[in-house]
mmCIF file of C-alpha atoms in Angstrom:
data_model
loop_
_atom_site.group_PDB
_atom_site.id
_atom_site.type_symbol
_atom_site.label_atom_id
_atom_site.label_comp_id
_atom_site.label_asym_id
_atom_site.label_seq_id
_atom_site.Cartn_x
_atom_site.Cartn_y
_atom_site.Cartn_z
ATOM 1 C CA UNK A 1 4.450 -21.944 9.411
ATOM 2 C CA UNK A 2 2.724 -23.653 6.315
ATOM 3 C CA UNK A 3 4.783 -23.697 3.574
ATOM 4 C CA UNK A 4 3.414 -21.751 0.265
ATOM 5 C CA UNK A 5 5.363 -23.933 -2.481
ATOM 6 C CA UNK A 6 7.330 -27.824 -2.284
ATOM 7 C CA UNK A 7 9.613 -28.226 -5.408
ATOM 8 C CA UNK A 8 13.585 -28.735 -6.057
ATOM 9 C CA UNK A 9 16.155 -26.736 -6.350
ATOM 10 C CA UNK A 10 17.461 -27.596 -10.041
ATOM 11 C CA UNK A 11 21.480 -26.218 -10.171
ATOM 12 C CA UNK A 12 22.992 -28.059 -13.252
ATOM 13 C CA UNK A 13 22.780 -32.036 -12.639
ATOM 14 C CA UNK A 14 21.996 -31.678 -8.656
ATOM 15 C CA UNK A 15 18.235 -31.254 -7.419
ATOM 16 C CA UNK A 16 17.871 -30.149 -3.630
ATOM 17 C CA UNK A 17 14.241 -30.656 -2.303
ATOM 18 C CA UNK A 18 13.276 -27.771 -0.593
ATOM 19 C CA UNK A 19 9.730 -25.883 0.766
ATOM 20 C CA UNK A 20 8.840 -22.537 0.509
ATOM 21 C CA UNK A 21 7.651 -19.972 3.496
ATOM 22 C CA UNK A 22 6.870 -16.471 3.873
ATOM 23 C CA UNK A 23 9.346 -14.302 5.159
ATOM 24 C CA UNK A 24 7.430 -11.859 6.686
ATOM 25 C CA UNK A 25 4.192 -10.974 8.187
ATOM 26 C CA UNK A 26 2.023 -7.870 8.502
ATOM 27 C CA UNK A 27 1.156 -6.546 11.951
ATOM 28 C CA UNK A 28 -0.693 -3.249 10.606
ATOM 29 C CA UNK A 29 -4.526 -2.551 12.184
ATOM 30 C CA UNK A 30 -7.229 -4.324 9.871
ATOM 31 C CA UNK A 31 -10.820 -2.095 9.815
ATOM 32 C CA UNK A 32 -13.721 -3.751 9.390
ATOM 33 C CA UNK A 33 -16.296 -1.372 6.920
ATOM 34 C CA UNK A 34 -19.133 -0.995 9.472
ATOM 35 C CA UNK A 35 -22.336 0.981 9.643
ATOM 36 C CA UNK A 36 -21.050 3.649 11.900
ATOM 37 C CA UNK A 37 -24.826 3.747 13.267
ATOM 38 C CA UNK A 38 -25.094 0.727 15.078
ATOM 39 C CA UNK A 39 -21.851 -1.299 14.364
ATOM 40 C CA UNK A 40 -22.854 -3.681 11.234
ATOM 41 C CA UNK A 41 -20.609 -5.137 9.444
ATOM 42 C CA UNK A 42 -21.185 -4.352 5.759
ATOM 43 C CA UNK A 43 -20.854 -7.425 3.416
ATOM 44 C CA UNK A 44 -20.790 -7.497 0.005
ATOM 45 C CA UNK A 45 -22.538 -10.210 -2.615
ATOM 46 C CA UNK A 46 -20.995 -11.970 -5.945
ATOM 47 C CA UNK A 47 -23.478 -11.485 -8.330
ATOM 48 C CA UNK A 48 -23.079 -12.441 -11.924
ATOM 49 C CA UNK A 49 -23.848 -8.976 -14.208
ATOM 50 C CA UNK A 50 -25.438 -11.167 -16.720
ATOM 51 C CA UNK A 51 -27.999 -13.585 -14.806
ATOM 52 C CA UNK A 52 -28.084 -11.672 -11.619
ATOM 53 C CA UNK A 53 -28.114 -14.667 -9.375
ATOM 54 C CA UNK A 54 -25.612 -14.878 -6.500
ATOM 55 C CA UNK A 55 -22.217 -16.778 -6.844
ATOM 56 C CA UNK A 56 -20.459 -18.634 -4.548
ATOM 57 C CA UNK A 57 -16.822 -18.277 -4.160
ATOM 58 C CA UNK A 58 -15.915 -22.008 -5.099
ATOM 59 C CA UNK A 59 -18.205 -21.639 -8.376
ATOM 60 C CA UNK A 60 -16.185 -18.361 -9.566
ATOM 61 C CA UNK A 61 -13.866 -19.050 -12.325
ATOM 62 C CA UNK A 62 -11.148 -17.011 -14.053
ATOM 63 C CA UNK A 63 -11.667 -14.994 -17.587
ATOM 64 C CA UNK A 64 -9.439 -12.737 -19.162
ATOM 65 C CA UNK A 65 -11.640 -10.220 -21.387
ATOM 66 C CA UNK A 66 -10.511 -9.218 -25.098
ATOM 67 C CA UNK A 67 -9.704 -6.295 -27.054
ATOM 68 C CA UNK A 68 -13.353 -7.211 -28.701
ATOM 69 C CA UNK A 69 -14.945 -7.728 -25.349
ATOM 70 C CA UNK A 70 -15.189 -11.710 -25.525
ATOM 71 C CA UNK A 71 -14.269 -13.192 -22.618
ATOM 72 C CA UNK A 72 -11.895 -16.441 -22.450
ATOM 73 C CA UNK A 73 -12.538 -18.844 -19.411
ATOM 74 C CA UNK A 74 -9.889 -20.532 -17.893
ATOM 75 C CA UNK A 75 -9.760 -23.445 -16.201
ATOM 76 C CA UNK A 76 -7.646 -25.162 -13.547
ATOM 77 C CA UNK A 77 -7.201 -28.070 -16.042
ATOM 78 C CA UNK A 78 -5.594 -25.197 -18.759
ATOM 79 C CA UNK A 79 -3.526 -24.099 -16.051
ATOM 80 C CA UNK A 80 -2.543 -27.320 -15.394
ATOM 81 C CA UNK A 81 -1.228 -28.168 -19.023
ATOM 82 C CA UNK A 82 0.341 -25.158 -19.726
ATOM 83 C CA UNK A 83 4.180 -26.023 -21.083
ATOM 84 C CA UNK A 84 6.171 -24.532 -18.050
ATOM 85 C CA UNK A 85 8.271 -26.759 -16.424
ATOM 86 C CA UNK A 86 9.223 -24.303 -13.334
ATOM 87 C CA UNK A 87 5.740 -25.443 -11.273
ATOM 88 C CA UNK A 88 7.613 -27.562 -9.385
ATOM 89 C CA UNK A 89 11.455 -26.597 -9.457
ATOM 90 C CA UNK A 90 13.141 -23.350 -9.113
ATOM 91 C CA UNK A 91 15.454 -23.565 -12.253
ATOM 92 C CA UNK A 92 19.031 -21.749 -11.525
ATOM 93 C CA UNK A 93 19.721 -19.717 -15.175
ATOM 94 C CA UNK A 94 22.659 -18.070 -13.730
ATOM 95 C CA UNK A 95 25.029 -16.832 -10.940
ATOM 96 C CA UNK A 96 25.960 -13.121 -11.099
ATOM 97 C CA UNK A 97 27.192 -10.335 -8.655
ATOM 98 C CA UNK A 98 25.495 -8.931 -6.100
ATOM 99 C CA UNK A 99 25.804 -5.453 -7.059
ATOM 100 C CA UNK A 100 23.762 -5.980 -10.822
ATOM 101 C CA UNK A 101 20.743 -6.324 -9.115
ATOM 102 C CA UNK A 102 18.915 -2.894 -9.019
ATOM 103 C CA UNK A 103 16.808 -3.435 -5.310
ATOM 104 C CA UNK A 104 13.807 -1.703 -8.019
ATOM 105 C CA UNK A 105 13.452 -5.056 -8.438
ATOM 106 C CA UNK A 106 12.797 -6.637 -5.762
ATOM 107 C CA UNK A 107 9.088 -8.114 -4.927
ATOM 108 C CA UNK A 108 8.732 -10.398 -2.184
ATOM 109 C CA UNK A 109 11.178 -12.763 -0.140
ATOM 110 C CA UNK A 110 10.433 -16.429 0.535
ATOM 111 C CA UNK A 111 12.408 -18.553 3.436
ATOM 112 C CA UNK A 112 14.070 -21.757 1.875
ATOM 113 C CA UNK A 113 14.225 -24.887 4.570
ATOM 114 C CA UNK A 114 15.479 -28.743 2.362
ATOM 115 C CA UNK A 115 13.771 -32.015 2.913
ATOM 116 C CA UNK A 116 15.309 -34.180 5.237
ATOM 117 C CA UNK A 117 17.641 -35.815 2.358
ATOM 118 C CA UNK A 118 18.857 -32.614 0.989
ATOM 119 C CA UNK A 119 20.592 -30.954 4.100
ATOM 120 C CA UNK A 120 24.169 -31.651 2.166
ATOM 121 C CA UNK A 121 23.509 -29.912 -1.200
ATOM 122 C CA UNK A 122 21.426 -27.050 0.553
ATOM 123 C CA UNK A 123 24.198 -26.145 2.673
ATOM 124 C CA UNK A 124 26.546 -26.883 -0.260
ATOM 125 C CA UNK A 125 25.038 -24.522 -2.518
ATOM 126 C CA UNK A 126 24.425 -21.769 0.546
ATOM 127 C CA UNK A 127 28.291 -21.706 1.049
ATOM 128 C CA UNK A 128 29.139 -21.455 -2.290
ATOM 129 C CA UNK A 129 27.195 -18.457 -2.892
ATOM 130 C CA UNK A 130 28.971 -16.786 0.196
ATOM 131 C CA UNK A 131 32.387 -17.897 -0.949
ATOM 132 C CA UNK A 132 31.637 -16.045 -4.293
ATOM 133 C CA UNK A 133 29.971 -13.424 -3.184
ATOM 134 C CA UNK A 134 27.378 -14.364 -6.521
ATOM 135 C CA UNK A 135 23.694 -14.242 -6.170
ATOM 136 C CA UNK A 136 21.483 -17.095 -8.064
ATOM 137 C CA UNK A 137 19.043 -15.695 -10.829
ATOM 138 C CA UNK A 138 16.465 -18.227 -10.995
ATOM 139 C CA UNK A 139 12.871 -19.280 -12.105
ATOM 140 C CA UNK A 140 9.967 -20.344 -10.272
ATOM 141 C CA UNK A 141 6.430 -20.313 -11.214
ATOM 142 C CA UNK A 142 4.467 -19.630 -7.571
ATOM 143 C CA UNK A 143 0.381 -19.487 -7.714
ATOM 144 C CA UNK A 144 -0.117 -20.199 -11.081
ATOM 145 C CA UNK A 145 2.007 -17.199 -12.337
ATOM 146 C CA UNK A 146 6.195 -17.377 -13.839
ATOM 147 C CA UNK A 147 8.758 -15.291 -11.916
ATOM 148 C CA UNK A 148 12.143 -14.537 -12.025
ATOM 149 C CA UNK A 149 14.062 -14.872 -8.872
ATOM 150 C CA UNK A 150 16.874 -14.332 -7.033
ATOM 151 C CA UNK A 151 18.253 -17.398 -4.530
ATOM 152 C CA UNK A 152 20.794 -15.726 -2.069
ATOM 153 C CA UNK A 153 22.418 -16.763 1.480
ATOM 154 C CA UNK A 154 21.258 -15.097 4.244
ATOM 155 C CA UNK A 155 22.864 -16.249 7.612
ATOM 156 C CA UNK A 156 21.958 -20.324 7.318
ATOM 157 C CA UNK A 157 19.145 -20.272 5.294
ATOM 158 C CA UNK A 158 18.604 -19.619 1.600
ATOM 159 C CA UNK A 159 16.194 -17.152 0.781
ATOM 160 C CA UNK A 160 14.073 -16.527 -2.559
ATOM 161 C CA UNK A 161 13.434 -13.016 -3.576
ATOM 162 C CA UNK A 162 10.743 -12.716 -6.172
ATOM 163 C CA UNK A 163 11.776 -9.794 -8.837
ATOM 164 C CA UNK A 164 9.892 -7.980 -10.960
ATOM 165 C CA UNK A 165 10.405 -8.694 -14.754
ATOM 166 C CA UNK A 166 12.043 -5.607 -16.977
ATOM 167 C CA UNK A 167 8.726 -4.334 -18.571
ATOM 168 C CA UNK A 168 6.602 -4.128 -15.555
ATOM 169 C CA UNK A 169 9.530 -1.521 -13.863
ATOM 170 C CA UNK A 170 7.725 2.370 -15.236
ATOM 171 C CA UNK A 171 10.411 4.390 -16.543
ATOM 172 C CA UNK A 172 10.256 7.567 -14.769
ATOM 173 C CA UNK A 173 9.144 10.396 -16.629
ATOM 174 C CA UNK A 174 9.725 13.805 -14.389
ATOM 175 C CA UNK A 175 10.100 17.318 -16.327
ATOM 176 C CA UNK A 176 13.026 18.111 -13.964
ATOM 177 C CA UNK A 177 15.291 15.335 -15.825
ATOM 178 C CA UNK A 178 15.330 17.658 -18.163
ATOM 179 C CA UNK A 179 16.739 20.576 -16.496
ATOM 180 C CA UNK A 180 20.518 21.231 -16.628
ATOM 181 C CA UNK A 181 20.089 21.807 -12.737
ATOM 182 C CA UNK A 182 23.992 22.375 -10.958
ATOM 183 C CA UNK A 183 24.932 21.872 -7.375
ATOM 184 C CA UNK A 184 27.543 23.942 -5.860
ATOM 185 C CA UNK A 185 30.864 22.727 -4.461
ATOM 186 C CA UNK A 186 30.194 23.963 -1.405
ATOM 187 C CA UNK A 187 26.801 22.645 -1.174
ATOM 188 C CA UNK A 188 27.870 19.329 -2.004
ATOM 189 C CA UNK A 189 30.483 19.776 0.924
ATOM 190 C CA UNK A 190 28.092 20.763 3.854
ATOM 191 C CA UNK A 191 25.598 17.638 2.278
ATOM 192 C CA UNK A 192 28.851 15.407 2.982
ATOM 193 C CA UNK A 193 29.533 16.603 6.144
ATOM 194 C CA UNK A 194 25.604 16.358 7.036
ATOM 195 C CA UNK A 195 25.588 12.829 5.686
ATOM 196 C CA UNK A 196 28.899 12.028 7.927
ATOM 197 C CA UNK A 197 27.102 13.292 11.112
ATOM 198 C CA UNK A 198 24.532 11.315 10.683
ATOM 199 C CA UNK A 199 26.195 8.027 9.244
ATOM 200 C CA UNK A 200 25.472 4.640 11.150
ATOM 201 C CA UNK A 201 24.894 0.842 10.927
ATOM 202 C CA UNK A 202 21.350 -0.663 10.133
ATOM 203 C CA UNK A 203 19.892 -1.934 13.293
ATOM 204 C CA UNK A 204 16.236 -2.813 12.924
ATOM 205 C CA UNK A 205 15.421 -3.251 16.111
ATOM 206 C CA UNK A 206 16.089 0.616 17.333
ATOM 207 C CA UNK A 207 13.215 1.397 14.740
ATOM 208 C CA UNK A 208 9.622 1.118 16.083
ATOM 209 C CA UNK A 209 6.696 1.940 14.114
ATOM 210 C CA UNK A 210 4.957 4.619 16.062
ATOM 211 C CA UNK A 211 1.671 5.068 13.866
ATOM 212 C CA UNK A 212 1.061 1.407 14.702
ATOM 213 C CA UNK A 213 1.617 2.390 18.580
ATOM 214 C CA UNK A 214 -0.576 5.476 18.071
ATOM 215 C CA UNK A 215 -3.561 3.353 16.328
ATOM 216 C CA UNK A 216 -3.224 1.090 19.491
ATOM 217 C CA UNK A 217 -3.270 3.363 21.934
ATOM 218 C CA UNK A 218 -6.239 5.326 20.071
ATOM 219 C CA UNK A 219 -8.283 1.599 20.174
ATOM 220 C CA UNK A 220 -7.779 1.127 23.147
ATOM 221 C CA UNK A 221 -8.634 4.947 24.602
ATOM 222 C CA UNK A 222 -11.962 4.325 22.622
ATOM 223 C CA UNK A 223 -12.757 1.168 23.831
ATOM 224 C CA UNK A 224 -12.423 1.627 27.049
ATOM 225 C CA UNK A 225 -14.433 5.486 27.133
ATOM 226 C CA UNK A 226 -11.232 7.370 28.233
ATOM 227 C CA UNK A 227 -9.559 10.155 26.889
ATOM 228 C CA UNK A 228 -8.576 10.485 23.558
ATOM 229 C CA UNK A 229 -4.777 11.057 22.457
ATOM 230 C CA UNK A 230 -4.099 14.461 20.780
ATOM 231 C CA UNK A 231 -1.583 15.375 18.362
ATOM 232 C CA UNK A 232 1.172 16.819 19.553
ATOM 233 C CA UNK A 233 1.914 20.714 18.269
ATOM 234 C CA UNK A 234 4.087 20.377 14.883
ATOM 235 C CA UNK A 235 7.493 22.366 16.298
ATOM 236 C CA UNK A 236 7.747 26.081 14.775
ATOM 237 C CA UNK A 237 10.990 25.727 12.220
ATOM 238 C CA UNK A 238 11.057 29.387 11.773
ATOM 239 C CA UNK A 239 11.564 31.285 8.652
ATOM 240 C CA UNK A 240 12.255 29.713 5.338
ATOM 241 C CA UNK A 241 15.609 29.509 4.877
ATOM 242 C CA UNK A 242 17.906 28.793 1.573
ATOM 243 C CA UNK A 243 19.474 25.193 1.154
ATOM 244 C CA UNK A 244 22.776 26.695 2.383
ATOM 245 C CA UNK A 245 21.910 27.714 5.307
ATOM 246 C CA UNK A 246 19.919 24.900 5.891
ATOM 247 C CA UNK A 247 22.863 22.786 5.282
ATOM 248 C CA UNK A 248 24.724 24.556 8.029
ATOM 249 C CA UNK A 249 22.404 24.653 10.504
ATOM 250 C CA UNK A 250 21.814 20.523 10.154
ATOM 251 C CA UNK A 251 25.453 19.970 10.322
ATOM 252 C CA UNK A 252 25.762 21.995 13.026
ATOM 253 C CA UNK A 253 22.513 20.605 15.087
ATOM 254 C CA UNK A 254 23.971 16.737 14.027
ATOM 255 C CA UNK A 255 27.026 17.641 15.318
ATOM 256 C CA UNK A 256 25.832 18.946 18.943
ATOM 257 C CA UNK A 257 23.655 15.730 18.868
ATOM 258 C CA UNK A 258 26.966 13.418 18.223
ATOM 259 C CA UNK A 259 28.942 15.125 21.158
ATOM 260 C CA UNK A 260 26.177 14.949 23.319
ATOM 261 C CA UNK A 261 25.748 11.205 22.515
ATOM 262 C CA UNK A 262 29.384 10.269 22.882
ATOM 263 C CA UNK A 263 29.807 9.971 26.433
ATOM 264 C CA UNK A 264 26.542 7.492 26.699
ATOM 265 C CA UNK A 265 27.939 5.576 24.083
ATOM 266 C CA UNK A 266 31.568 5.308 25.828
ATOM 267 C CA UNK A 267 30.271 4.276 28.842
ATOM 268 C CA UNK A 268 27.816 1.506 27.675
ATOM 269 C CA UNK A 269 30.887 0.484 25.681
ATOM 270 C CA UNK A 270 33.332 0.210 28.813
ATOM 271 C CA UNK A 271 30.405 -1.521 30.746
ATOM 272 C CA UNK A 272 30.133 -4.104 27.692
ATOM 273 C CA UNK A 273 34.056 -4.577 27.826
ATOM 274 C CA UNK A 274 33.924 -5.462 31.504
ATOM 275 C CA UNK A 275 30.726 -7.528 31.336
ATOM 276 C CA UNK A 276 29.091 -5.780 34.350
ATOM 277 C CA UNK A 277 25.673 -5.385 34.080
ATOM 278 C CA UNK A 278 23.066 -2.127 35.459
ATOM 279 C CA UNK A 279 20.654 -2.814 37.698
#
């Protein structure tokens, strides 16, 4: 991995060199636009709207057009000079509990590794969060653009979350806020009981994303001239029903599933306990 960003850690008098990497990566299908004709790819030109010549991409600047239509051009150089002093350092304002932090504002999540010489104080500072339980708020100005931040331990590593600042989170503005609307006891109950049924612990891994595994096996089936993959039939739910009864009927449909899981689930547990392994 190439790192995206090389700075220090600045947490009251102590500075721990660290690099920044991506956290994640995208594994989605990328289309080409084509000329479905013959196959083409179709590319597009930068062309100034004023001269009409052609632009290459390392001649393209950056303008940011008034209210009054002028447009101000600006440089690397004025990036350069402007007075932040977070370009290099990710500056720690303050440590606060977990649970403040709506996940709303959450943007993007950065891997933390130290230099060489700062193994001590990144570990140091990693621990401490976890013996607090406190997450970091911080600043960090990544691409030529000031975030706030959140530094937080995740297993050994430090990790950066990116947040969005207060004004760019929309307030939500839905009629139905409005309403006086009133759920009944009962209700609520079966919605407990439906929520029990189906309660668990986040495992990733069991989760597989079967549009991607659709898309591939559709590429594939067209590449090599065989037969398409259909749909399959959407399964007839009957009649509609009101949320009552459709309470019941989940709880009771969750509840068949759960005793009809339990006996798998006891005996991969037993075989775990004795460490015997299935051919």
């Amino acid at each position: 991995m190439r790192p995206v960003w090389r700075g220090a850690i600045s947490f009251g008098l102590v500075t721990i060199a660290v690099r920044m990497f991506g956290s994640t990566e995208e594994h989605d299908f990328r289309f080409h636009q084509v000329h479905p004709d013959d196959g083409g790819r179709i590319r597009y030109k930068r062309v100034c709207e004023i001269c009409g010549n052609e632009v290459e991409y390392r001649d393209i600047g950056k303008g940011y057009e008034l209210e009054d239509g002028r447009v101000v051009i600006i440089t690397d150089e004025d990036f350069a000079k402007l007075p932040v002093s977070t370009d290099k350092s990710i500056e720690v304002l303050e440590f606060v509990p977990a649970e403040d932090v709506d996940p709303i504002y959450f943007e993007k999540t950065y891997y933390l590794e130290p230099d060489k010489t700062a193994g001590r104080p990144y570990v140091l500072l990693r621990q401490a969060l976890v013996d607090t339980d406190r997450l970091a708020i911080v600043r960090i100005t990544i691409r030529q653009r000031e975030s706030l931040a959140i530094l937080r331990a995740r297993a050994d590593l430090l990790v950066l979350h990116t947040i969005f600042w207060p004004d760019e989170i929309r307030k939500p503005d839905f009629a139905f806020l409005e309403q006086d609307l009133e759920v009944r006891s009962q209700e609520l109950k079966m919605a407990t009981s439906l929520i029990d049924n189906m309660a668990g612990s986040f495992k990733p891994e069991q989760f597989t994303d079967e549009y991607r595994d659709a898309m591939a096996e559709l590429i594939a089936a067209k590449a090599d001239g065989a037969e398409l993959p259909e749909r399959p039939e959407e399964e007839d739910k009957g009649d509609v029903i009101d949320l009552m009864t459709a309470l019941e009927r989940s709880v009771e449909q969750t509840r068949a599933k759960q005793q009809a899981d339990e006996p798998a689930k006891k005996k991969s547990t037993t075989k775990s306990k004795s460490g015997k392994r299935t051919a």
